[in-house]
Coordinates of C-alpha atoms in Angstrom, one line a residue:
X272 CA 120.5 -132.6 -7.2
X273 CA 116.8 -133.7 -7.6
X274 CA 115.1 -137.2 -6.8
X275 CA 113.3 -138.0 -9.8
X276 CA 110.7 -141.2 -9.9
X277 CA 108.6 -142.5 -12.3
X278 CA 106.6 -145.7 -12.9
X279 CA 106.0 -147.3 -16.4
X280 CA 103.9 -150.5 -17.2
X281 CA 106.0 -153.1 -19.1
X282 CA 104.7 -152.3 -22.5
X283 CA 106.7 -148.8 -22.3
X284 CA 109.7 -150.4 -20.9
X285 CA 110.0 -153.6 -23.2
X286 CA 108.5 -151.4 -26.2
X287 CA 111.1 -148.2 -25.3
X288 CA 114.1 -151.3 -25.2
X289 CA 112.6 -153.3 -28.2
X290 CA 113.7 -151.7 -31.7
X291 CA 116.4 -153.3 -33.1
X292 CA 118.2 -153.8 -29.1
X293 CA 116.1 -157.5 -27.8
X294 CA 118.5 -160.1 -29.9
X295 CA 116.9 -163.2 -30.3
X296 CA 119.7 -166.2 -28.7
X297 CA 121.0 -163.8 -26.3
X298 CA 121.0 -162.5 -22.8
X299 CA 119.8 -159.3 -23.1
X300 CA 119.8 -157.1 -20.1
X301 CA 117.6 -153.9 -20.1
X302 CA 118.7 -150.8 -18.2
X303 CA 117.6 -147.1 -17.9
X304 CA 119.9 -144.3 -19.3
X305 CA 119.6 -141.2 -17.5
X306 CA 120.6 -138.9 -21.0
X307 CA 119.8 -135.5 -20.6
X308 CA 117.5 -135.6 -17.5
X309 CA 115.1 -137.8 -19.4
X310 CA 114.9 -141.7 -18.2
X311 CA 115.2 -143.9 -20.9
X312 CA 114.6 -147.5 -21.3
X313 CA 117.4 -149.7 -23.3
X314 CA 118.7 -152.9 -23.9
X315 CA 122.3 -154.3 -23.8
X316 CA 123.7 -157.6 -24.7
X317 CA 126.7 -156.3 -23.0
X318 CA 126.7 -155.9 -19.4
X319 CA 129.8 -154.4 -18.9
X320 CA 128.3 -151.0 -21.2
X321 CA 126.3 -150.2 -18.5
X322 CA 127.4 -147.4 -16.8
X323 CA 127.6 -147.1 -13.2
X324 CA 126.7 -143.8 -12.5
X325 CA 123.6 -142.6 -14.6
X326 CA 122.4 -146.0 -15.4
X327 CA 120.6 -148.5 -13.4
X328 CA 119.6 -152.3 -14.5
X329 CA 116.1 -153.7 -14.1
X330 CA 116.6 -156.9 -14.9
X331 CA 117.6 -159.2 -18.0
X332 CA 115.4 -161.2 -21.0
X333 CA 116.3 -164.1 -22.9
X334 CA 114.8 -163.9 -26.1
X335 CA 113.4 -166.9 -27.8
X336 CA 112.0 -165.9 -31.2
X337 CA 108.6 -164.3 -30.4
X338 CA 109.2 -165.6 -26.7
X339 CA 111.0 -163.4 -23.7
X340 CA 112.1 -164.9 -20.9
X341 CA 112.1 -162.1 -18.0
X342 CA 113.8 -162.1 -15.2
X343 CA 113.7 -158.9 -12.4
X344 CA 117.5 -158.7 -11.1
X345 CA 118.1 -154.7 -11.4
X346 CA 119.3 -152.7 -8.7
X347 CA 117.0 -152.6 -5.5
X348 CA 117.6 -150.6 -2.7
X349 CA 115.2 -151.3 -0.9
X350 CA 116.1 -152.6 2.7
X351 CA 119.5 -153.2 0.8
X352 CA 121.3 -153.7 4.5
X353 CA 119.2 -156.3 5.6
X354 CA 118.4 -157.9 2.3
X355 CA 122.6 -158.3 1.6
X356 CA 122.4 -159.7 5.5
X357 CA 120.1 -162.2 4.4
X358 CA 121.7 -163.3 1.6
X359 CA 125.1 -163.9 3.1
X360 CA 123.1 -165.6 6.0
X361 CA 121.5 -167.7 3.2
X362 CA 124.4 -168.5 1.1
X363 CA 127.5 -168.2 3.4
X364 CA 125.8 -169.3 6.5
X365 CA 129.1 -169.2 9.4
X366 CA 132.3 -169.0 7.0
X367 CA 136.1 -168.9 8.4
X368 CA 138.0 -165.9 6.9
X369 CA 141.0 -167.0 9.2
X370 CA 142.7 -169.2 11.4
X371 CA 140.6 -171.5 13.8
X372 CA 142.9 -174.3 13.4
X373 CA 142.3 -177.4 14.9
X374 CA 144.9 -179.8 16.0
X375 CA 145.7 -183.0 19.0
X376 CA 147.7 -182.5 21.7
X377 CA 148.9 -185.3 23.8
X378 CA 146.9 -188.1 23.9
X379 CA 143.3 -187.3 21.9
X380 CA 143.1 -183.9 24.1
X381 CA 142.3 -180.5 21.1
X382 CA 143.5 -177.0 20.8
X383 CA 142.2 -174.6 18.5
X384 CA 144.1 -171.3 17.1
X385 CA 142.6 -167.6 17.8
X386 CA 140.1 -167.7 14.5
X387 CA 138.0 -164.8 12.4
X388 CA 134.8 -166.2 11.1
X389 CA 131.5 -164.4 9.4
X390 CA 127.9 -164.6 10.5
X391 CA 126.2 -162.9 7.0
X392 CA 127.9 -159.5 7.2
X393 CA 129.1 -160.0 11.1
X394 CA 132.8 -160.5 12.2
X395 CA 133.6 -162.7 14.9
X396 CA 136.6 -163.9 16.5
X397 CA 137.2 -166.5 18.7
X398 CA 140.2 -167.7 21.3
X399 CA 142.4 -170.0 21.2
X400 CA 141.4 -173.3 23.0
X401 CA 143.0 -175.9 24.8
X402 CA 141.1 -179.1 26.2
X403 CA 144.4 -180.6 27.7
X404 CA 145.5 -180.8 31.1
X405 CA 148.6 -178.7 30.7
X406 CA 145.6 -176.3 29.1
X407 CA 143.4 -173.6 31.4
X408 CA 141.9 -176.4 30.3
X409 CA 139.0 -175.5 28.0
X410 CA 135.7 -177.3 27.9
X411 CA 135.1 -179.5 24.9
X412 CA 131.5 -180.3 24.7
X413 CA 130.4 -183.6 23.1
X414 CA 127.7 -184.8 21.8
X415 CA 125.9 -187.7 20.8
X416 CA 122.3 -189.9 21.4
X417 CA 120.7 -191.2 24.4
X418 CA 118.9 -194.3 24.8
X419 CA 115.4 -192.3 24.0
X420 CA 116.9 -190.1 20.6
X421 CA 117.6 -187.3 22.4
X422 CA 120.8 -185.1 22.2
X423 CA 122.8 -185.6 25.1
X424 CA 126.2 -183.0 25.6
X425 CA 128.7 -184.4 27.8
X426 CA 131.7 -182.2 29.4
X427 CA 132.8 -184.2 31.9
X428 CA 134.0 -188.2 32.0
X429 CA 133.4 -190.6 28.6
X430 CA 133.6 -194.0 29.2
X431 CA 137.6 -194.5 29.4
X432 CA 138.3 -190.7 28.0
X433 CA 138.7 -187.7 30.7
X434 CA 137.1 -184.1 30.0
X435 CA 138.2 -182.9 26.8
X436 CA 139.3 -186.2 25.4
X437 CA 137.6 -187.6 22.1
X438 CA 136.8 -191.2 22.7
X439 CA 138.1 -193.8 20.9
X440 CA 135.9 -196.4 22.3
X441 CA 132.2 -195.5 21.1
X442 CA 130.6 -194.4 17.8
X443 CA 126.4 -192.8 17.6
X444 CA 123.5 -194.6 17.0
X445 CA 119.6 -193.4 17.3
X446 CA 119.6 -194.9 20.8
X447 CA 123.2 -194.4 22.0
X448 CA 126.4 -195.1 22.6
X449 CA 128.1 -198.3 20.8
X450 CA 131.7 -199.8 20.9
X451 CA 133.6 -199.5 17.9
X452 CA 134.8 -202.5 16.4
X453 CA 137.9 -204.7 16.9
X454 CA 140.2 -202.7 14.2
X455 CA 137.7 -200.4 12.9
X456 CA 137.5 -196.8 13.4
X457 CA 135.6 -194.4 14.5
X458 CA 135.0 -190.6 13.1
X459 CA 134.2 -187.1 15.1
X460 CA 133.3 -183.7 13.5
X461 CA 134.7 -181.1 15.2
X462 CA 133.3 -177.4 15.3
X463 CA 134.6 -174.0 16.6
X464 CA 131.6 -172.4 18.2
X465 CA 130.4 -168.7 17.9
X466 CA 132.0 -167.9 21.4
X467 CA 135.5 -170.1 20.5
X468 CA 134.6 -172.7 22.8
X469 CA 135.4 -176.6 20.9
X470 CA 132.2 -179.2 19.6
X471 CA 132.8 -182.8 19.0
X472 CA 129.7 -184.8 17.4
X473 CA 130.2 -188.8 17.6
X474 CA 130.1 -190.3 14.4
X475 CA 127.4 -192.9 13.4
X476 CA 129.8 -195.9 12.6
X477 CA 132.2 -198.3 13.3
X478 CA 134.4 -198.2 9.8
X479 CA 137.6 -199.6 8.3
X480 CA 139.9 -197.1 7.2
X481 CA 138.7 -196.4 3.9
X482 CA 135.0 -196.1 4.8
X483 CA 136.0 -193.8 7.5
X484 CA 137.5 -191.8 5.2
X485 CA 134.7 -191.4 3.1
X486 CA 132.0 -191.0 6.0
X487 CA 129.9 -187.6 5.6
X488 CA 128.5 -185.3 8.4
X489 CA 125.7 -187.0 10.8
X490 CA 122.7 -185.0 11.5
X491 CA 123.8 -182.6 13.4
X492 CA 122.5 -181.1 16.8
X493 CA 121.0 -177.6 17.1
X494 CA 124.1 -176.1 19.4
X495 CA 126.5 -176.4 16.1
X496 CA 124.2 -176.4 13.1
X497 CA 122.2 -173.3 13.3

């Protein structure tokens, strides 16, 4: 077959799409029809009448009396790859398809189930993890502040907890480590990382149940937000 180009000014396109086809109070989306070799600019209030094999969109126009609205959202091919990478990145970010199912095991010790996640149009799958003693065991990285606001990741001993326990003794703060109060509670976020391996981020509070329960993610550091 032959590549065929051309390159109108608006005036042609809106003009060729504008008898009797731009209908004031509606979306209208304008297209090309490819009829009989011959490109030719038209407008639909219908989307689904586009066809999807000699006709291509160029965008849409919201018409407002003697006012259009124009937006450019036809079909661009340009860089398509990378631009539909981008926009998953943008809009998906790091999205579980499958598994990756966190759960305690003895005593405030985490295991994790083999997972399938996406990074924009990337699959990744990750191992199951266990952080328990009667595990490999796997590392569980925490993290929290130090007394100078920086991010500090801990993989060994926590106050009372071993390696790979979540504490129950201490909650964030912008300058470390505080004890939870007397029947109050503390809350963790957990994360899968890219390479499977278990995150826990302290909290920032020391909560009775029902503010625990409403609690929202902390600022969060680099290793499990980006």
């Amino acid at each position: 077959g032959l590549t065929r180009s051309f390159n109108w000014p608006n005036t042609i396109i809106v003009a060729g799409a504008l008898p009797g086809n731009i209908i004031d109070k509606e979306t209208n989306y304008i297209y090309i029809d490819y009829s009989a070799g011959v490109p030719v600019p038209k407008a639909t209030t219908d989307r689904t009448t586009i066809e999807l094999n000699r006709m291509f969109t160029l965008g849409r126009v919201y018409r407002d009396g003697v006012t259009l609205h124009i937006v450019n959202s036809g079909v661009n091919l340009y860089n398509h790859m990378r631009n539909n990478h981008e926009r998953l990145i943008g809009v998906r970010g790091f999205e579980r398809a499958s598994g990756g199912v966190i759960a305690e095991k003895l005593v405030r010790y985490l295991t994790s189930t083999d997972g399938v996640f996406y990074l924009g149009a990337n699959k990744i799958a990750t191992t199951q993890q266990d952080t328990s003693p009667t595990g490999p065991p796997d590392i569980l990285t925490r993290w929290y502040h130090d007394a100078g606001g920086n991010w500090v990741s801990n993989t060994g001993i926590e106050g009372a907890s071993a390696a790979g326990q979540i504490s129950n003794e201490h909650y964030d703060t912008p300058t470390g480590l505080a004890d939870i109060g007397v029947a109050r509670y503390g809350v963790f976020w957990l994360f899968i990382h890219f390479d499977g391996d278990l995150h826990v981020v302290y909290g920032i509070g020391t909560y009775k149940l029902a503010l625990a329960e409403m609690a929202l993610v902390p600022i969060l550091p680099d290793a499990v937000r980006d």
